[in-house]
Coordinates of N, CA and C in Angstrom, one line a residue:
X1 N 55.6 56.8 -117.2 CA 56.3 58.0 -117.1 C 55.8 58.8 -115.9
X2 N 56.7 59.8 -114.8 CA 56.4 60.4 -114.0 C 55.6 61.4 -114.5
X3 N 54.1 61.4 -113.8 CA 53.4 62.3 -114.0 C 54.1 63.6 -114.6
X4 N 54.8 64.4 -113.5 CA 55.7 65.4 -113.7 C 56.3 65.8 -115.4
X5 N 57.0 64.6 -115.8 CA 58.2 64.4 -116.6 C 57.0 64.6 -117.9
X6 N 55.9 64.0 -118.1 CA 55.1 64.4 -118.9 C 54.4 65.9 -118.7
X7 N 54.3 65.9 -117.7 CA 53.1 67.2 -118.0 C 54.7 68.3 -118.9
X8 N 56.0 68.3 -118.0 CA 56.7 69.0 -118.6 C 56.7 69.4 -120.3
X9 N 56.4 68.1 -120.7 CA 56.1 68.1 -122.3 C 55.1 68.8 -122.4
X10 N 54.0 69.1 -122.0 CA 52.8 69.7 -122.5 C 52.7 71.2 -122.3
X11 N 52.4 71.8 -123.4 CA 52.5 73.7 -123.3 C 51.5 74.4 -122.3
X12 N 51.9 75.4 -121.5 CA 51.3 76.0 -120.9 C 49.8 76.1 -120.7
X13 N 49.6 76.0 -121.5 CA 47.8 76.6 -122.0 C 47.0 75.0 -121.5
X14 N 47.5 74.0 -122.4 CA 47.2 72.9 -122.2 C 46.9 72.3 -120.5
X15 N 48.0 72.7 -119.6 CA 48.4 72.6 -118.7 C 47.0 73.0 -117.8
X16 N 46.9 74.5 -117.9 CA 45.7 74.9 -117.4 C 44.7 74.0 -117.1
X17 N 44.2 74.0 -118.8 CA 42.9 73.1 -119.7 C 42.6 72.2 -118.5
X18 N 43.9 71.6 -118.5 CA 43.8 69.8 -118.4 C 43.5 70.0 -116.7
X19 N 44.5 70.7 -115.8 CA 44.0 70.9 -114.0 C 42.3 71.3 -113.8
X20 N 42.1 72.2 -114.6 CA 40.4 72.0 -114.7 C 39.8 71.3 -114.8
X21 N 39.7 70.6 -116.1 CA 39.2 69.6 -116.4 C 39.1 68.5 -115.5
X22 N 40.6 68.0 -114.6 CA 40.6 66.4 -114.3 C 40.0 66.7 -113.1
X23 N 40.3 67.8 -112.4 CA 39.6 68.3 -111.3 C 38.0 68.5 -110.8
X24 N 37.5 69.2 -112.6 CA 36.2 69.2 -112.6 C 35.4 68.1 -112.8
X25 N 36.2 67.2 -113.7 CA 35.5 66.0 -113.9 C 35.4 65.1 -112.3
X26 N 36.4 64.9 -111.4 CA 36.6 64.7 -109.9 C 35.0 65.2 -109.2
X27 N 35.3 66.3 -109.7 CA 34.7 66.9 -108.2 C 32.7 66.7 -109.0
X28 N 32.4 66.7 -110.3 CA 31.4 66.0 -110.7 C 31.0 64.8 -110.2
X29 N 31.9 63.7 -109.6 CA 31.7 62.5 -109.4 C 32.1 61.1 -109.9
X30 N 33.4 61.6 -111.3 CA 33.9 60.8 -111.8 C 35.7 60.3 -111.1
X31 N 35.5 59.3 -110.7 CA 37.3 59.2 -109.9 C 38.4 59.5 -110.6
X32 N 38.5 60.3 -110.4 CA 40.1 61.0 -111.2 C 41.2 61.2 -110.3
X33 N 42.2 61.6 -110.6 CA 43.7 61.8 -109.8 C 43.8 63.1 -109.3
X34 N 42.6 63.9 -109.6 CA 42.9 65.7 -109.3 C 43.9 66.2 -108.5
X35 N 44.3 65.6 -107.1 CA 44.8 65.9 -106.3 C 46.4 65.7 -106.6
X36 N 46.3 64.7 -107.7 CA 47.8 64.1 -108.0 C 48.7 65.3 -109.1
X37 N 47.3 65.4 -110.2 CA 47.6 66.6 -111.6 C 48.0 67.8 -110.6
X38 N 47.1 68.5 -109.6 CA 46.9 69.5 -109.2 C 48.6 69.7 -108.3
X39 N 49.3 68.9 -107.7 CA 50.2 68.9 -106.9 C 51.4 69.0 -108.1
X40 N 51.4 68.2 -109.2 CA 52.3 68.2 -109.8 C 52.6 69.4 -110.5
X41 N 51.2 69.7 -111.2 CA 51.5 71.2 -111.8 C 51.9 72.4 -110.9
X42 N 51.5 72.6 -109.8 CA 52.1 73.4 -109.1 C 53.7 73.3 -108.8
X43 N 54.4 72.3 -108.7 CA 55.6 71.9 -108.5 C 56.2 72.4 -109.7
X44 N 55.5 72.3 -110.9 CA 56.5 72.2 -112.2 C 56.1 73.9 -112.4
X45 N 55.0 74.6 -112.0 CA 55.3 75.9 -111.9 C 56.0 76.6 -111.1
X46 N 56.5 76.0 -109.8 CA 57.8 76.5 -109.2 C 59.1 76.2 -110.2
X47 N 59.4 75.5 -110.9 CA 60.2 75.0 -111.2 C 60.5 75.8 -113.1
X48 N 59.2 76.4 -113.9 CA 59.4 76.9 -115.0 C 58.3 78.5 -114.5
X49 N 59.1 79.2 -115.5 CA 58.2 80.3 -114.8 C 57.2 80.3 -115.8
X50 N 57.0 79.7 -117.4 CA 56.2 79.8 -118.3 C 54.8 79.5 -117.6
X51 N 54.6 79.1 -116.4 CA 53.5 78.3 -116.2 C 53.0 79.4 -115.0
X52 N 52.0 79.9 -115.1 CA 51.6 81.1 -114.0 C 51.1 80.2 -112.7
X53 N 51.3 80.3 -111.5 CA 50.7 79.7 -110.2 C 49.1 80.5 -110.0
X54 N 49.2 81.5 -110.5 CA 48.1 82.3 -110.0 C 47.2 81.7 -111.0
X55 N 46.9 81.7 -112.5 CA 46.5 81.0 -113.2 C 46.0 79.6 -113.0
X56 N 47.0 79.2 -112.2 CA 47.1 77.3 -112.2 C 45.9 77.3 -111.1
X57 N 46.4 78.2 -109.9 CA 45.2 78.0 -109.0 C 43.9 78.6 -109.5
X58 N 43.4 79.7 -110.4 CA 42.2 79.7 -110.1 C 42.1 78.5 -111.7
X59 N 42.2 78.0 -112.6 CA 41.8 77.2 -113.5 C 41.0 76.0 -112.0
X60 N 42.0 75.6 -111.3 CA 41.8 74.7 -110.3 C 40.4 74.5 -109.1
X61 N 40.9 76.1 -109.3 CA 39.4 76.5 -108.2 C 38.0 76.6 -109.2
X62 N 38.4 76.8 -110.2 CA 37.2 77.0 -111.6 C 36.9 75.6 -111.6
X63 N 37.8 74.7 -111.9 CA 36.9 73.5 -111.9 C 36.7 72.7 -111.0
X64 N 36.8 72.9 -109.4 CA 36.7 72.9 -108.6 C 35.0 72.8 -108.1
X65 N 34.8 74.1 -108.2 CA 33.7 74.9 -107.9 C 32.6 74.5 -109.1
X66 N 32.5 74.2 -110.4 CA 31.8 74.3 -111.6 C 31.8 72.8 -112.1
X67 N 32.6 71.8 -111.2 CA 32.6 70.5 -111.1 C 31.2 70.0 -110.1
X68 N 31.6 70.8 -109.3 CA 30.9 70.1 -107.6 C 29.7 70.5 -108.1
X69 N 29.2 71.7 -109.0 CA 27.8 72.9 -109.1 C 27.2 71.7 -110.3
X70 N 27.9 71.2 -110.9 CA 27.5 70.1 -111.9 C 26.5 69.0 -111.3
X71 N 27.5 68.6 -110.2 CA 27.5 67.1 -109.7 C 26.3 67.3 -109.1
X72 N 25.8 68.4 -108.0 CA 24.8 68.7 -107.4 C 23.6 68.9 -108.3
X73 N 23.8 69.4 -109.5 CA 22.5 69.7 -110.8 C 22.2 68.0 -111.0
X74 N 23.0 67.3 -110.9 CA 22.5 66.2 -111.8 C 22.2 65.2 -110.6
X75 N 23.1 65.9 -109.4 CA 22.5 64.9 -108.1 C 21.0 64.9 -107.8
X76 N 20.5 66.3 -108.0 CA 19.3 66.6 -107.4 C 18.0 66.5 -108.6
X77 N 18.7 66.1 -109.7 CA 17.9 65.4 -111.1 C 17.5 63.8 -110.8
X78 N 18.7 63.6 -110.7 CA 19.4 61.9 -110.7 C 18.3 61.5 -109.7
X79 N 18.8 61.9 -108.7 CA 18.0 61.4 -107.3 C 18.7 59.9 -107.0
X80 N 18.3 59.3 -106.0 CA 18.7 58.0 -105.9 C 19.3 57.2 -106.8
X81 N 18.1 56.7 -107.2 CA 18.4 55.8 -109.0 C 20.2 56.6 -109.5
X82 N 20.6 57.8 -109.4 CA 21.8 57.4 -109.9 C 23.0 57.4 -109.2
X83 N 22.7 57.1 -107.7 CA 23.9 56.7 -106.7 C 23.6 55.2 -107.5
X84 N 22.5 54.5 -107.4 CA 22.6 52.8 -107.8 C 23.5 52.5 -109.0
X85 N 23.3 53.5 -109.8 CA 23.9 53.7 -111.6 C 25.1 53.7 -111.0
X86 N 25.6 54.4 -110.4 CA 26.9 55.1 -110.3 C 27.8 54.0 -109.5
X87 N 26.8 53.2 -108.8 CA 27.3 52.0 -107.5 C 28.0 50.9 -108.7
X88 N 27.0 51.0 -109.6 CA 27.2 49.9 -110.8 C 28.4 50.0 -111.1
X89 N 28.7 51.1 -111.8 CA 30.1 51.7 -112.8 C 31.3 51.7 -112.0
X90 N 31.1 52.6 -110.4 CA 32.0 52.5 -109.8 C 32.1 51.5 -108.5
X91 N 32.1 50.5 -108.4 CA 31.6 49.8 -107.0 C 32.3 49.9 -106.4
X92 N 33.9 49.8 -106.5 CA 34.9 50.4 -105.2 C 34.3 51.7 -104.8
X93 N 34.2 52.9 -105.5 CA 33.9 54.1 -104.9 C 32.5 54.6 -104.1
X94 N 31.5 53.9 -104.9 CA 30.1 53.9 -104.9 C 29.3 52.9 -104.2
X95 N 30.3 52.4 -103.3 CA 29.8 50.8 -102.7 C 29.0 51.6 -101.7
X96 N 27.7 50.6 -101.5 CA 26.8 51.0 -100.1 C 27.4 51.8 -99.3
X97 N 28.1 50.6 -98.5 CA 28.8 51.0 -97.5 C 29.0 52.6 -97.5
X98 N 30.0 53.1 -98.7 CA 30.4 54.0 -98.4 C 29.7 55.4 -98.8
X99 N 28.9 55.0 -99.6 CA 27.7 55.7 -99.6 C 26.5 56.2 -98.4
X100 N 26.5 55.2 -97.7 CA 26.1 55.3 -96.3 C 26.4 56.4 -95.4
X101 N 28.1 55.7 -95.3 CA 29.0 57.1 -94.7 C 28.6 58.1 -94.7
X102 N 28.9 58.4 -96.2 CA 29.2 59.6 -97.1 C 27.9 60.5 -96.7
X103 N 26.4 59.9 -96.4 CA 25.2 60.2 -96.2 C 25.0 60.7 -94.5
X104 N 25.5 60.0 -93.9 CA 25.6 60.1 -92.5 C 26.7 61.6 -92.4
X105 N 27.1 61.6 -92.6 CA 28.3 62.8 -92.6 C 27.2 63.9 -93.1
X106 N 26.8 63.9 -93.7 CA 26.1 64.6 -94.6 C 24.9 65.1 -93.5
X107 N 24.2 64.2 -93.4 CA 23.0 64.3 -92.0 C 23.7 65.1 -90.7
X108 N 25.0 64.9 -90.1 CA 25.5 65.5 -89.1 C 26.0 66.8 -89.5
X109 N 27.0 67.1 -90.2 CA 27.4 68.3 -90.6 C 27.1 69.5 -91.8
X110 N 25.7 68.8 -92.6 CA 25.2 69.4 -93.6 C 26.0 70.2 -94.5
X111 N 26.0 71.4 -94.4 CA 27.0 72.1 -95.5 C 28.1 72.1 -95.1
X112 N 29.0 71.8 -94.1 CA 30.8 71.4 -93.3 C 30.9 70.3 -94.2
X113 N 30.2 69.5 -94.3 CA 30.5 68.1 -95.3 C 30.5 68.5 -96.7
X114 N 30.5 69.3 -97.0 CA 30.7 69.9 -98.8 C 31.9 70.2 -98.4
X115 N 31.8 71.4 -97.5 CA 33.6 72.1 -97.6 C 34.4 71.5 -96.9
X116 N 34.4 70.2 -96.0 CA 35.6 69.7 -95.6 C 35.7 68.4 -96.4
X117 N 34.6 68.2 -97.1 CA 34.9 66.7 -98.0 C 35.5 67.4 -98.9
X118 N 36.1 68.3 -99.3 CA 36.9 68.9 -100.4 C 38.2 68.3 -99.8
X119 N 38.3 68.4 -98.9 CA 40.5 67.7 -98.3 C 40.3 66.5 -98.0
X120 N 38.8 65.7 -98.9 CA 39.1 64.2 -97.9 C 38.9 63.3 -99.6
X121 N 39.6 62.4 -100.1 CA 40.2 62.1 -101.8 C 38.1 61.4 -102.0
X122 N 37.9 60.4 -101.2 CA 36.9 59.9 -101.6 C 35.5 61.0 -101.4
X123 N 35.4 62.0 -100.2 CA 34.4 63.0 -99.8 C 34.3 63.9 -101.4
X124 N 35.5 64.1 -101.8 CA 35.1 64.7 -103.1 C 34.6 64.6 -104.2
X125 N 34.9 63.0 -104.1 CA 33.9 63.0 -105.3 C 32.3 62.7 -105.2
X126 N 32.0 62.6 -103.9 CA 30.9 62.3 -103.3 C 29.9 63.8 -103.4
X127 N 30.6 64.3 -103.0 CA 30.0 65.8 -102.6 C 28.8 66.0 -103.2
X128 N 29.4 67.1 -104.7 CA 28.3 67.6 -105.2 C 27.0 66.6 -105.5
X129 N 27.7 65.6 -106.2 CA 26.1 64.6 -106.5 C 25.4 64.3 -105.2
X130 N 25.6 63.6 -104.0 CA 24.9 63.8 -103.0 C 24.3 64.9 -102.6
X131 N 25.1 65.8 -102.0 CA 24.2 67.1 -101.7 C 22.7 67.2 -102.9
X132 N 23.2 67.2 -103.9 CA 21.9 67.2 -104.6 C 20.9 66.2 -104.4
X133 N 21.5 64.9 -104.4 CA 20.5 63.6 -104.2 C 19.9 63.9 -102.7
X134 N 20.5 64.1 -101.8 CA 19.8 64.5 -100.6 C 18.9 66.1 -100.3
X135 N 18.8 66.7 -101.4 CA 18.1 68.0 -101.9 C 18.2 69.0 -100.5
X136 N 19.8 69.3 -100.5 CA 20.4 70.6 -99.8 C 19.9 71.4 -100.9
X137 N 20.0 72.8 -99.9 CA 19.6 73.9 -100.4 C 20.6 74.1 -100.5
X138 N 20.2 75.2 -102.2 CA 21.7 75.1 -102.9 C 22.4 76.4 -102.6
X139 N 21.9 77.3 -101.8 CA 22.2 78.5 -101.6 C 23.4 78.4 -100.1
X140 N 23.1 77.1 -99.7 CA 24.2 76.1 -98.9 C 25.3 75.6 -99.3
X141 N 25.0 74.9 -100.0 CA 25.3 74.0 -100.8 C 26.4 75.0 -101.7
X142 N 26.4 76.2 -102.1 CA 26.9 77.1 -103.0 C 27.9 77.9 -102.3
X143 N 27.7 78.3 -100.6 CA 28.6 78.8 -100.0 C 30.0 78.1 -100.0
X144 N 29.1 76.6 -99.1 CA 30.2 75.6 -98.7 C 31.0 75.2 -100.3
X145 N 30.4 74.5 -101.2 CA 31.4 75.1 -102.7 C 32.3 75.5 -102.8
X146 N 31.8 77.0 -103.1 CA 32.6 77.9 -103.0 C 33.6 78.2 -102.5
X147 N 33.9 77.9 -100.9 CA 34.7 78.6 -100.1 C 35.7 77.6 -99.9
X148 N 35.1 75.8 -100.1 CA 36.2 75.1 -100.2 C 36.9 74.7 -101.3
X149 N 36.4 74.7 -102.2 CA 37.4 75.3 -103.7 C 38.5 76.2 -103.6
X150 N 38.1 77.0 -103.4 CA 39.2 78.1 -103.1 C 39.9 78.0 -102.2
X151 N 39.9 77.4 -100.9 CA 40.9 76.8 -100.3 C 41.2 76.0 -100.4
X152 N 40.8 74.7 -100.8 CA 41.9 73.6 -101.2 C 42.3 73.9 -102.3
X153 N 42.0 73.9 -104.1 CA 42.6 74.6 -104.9 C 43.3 75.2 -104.7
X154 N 43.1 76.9 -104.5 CA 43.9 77.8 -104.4 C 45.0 78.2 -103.5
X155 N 44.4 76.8 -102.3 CA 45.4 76.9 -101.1 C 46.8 75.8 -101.8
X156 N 46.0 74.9 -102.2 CA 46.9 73.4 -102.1 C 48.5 74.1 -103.2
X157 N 47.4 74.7 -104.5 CA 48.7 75.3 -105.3 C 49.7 76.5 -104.9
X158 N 49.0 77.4 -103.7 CA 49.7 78.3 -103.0 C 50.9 77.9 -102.4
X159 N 50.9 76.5 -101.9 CA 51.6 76.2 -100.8 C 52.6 75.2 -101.8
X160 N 52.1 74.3 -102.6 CA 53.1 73.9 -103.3 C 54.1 74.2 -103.7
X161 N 53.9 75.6 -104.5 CA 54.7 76.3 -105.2 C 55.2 76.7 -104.7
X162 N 55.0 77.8 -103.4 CA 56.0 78.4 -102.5 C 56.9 77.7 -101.8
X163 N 56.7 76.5 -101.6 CA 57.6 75.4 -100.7 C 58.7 74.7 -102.0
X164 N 57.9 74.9 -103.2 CA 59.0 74.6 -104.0 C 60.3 75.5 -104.7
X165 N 59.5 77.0 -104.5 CA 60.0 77.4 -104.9 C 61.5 78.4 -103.9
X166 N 61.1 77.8 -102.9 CA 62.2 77.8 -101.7 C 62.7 76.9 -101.2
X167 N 62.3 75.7 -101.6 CA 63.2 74.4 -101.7 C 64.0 73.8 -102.7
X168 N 64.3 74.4 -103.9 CA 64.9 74.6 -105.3 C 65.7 73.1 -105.3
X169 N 66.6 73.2 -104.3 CA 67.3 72.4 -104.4 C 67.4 70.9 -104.0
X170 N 65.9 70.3 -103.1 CA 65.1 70.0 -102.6 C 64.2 69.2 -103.9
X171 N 64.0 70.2 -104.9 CA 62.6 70.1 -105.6 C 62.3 68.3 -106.2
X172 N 63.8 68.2 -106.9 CA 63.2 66.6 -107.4 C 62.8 65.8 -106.4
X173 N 63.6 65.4 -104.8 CA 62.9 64.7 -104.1 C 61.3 64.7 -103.7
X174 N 61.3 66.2 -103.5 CA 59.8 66.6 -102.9 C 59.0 66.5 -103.9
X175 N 58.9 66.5 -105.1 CA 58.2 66.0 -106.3 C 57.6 64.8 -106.0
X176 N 58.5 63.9 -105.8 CA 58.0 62.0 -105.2 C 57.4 62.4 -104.1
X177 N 58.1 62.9 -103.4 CA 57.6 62.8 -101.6 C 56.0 63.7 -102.2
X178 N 55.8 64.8 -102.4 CA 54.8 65.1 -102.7 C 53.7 64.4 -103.6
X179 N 53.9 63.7 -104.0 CA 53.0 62.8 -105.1 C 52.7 61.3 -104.2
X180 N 53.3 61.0 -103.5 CA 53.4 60.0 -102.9 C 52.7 60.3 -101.3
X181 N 52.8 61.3 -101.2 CA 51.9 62.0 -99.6 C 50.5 62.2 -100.1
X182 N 50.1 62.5 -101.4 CA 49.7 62.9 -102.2 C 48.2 61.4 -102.2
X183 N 48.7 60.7 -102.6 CA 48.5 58.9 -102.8 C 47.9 58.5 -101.4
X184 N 48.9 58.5 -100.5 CA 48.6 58.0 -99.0 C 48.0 58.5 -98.0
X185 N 47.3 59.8 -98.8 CA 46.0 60.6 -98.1 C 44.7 60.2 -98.4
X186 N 44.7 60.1 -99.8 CA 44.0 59.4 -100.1 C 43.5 57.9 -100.1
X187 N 44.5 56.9 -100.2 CA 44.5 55.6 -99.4 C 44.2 55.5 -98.1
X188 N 44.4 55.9 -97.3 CA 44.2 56.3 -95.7 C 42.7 56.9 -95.4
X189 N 42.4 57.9 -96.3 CA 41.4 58.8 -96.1 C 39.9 57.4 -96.4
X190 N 40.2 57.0 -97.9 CA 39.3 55.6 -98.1 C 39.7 54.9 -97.3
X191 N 41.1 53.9 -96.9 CA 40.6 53.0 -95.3 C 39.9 53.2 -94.4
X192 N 40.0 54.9 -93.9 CA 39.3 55.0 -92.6 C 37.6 54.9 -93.2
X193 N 37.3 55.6 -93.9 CA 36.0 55.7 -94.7 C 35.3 54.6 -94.5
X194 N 36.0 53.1 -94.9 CA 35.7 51.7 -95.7 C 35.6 51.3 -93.8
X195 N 36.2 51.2 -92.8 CA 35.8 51.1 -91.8 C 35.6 51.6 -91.0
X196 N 34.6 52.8 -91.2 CA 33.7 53.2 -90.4 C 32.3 52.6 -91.1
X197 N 32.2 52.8 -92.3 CA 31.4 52.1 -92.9 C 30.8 50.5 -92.5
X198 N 32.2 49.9 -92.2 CA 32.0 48.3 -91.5 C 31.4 48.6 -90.4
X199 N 32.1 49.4 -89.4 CA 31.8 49.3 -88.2 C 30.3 49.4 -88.3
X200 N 29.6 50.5 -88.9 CA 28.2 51.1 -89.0 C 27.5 50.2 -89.6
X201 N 27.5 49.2 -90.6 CA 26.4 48.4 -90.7 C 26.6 47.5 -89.8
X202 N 27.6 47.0 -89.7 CA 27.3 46.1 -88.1 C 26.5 46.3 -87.2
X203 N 26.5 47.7 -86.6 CA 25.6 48.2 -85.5 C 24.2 48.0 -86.5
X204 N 24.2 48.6 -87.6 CA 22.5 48.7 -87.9 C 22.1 47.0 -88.2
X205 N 23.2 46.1 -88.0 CA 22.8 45.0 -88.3 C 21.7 44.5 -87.1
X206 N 22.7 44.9 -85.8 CA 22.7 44.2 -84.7 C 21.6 44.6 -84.5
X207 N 21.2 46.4 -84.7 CA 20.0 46.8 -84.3 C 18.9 46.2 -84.8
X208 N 19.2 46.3 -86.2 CA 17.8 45.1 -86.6 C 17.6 44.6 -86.5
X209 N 18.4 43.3 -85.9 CA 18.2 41.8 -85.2 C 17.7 42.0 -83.7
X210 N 17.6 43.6 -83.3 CA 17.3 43.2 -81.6 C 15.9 43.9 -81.8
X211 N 15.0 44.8 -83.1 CA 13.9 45.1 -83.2 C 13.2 44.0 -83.6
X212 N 14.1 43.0 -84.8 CA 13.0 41.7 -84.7 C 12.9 40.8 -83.6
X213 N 13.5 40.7 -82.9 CA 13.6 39.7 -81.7 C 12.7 40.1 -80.5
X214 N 12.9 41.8 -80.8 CA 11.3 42.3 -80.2 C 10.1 42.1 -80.4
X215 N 9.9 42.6 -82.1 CA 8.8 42.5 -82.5 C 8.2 40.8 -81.9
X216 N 9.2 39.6 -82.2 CA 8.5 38.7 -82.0 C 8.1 38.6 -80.9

């Protein structure tokens, strides 16, 4: 069933619950669709007024922000040992490789890599638990949060709604098109991810092959 076509069945309140929730659970470090729930409910709140936008975004930004503050508590508990755990359970998401990345980014942009991995599908769920496993300061770590929550949350459902609710006649198409832009951000966002990641152990390959060839 179209995402949409179901959530329609579900009562208001629920509705909330559930954008926090799949969002919070996301942004903790578990792979969920957040971006997909978050786009749809916005749409279907242009479309019914029972469902408040204002609401929808901060529930979104709440679990946003109190997902990522999670991920980082248990990052900076966890420590390594549970990127390996987590490589286990999730190996598409959690693979070296892109763990690597996700680390390197992290080393160059320090707290920009919390608030701009918020608009990138795989950076997000990365986020909080690293920053902690790499023991940012959390008083960093708590700005960048913060401020990117609130803009992608509060932005992504701002714009939804208003584009839907001025495109009325528009709305069923842009539903698909939105859920489907939606998908191919995130597909895209993980390809580029998965090869930079190639490209980068290759170099640390080569480099390690030209320090033993020294050493000898």
């Amino acid at each position: 069933m179209h995402v949409q076509e179901w959530l329609e069945t579900v009562p208001p309140l629920a509705i909330y619950l559930l954008v926090g929730l799949v969002i919070g659970l996301e942004s903790l470090g578990i792979p969920l669709p957040g971006e997909i729930i978050l786009v749809s409910s916005a749409l279907l709140a242009s479309q019914h007024g029972e469902i408040d936008p204002v609401v929808l975004g901060a529930c979104a930004t709440a679990g946003a922000i109190i997902g990522d503050s999670i991920g980082y508590a248990i990052g900076r508990k966890g420590g390594r040992p549970l990127l390996a755990k987590l490589s286990r359970r999730f190996p598409k998401h959690f693979s070296e490789s892109n763990i690597a990345v996700a680390e390197r980014s992290f080393d160059r942009w320090g707290m920009w890599a919390v608030f701009f991995g918020r608009f990138i599908a795989l950076l997000r769920i990365f986020a909080g638990p690293l920053a902690g496993v790499l023991q940012m300061p959390y008083w960093r770590f708590a700005v960048a949060n913060v401020l990117g929550g609130i803009l992608w949350a509060g932005g992504t459902t701002a714009v939804i709604y208003y584009v839907g609710v001025v495109a009325e006649a528009w709305l069923k198409r842009f539903s698909w098109l939105g859920l489907v832009l939606a998908v191919l951000i995130g597909v895209t966002s993980m390809l580029v991810i998965k090869r930079k990641a190639k490209k980068a152990a290759e170099k640390a390959e080569v480099a390690e092959g030209y320090l033993v060839t020294a050493g000898d």
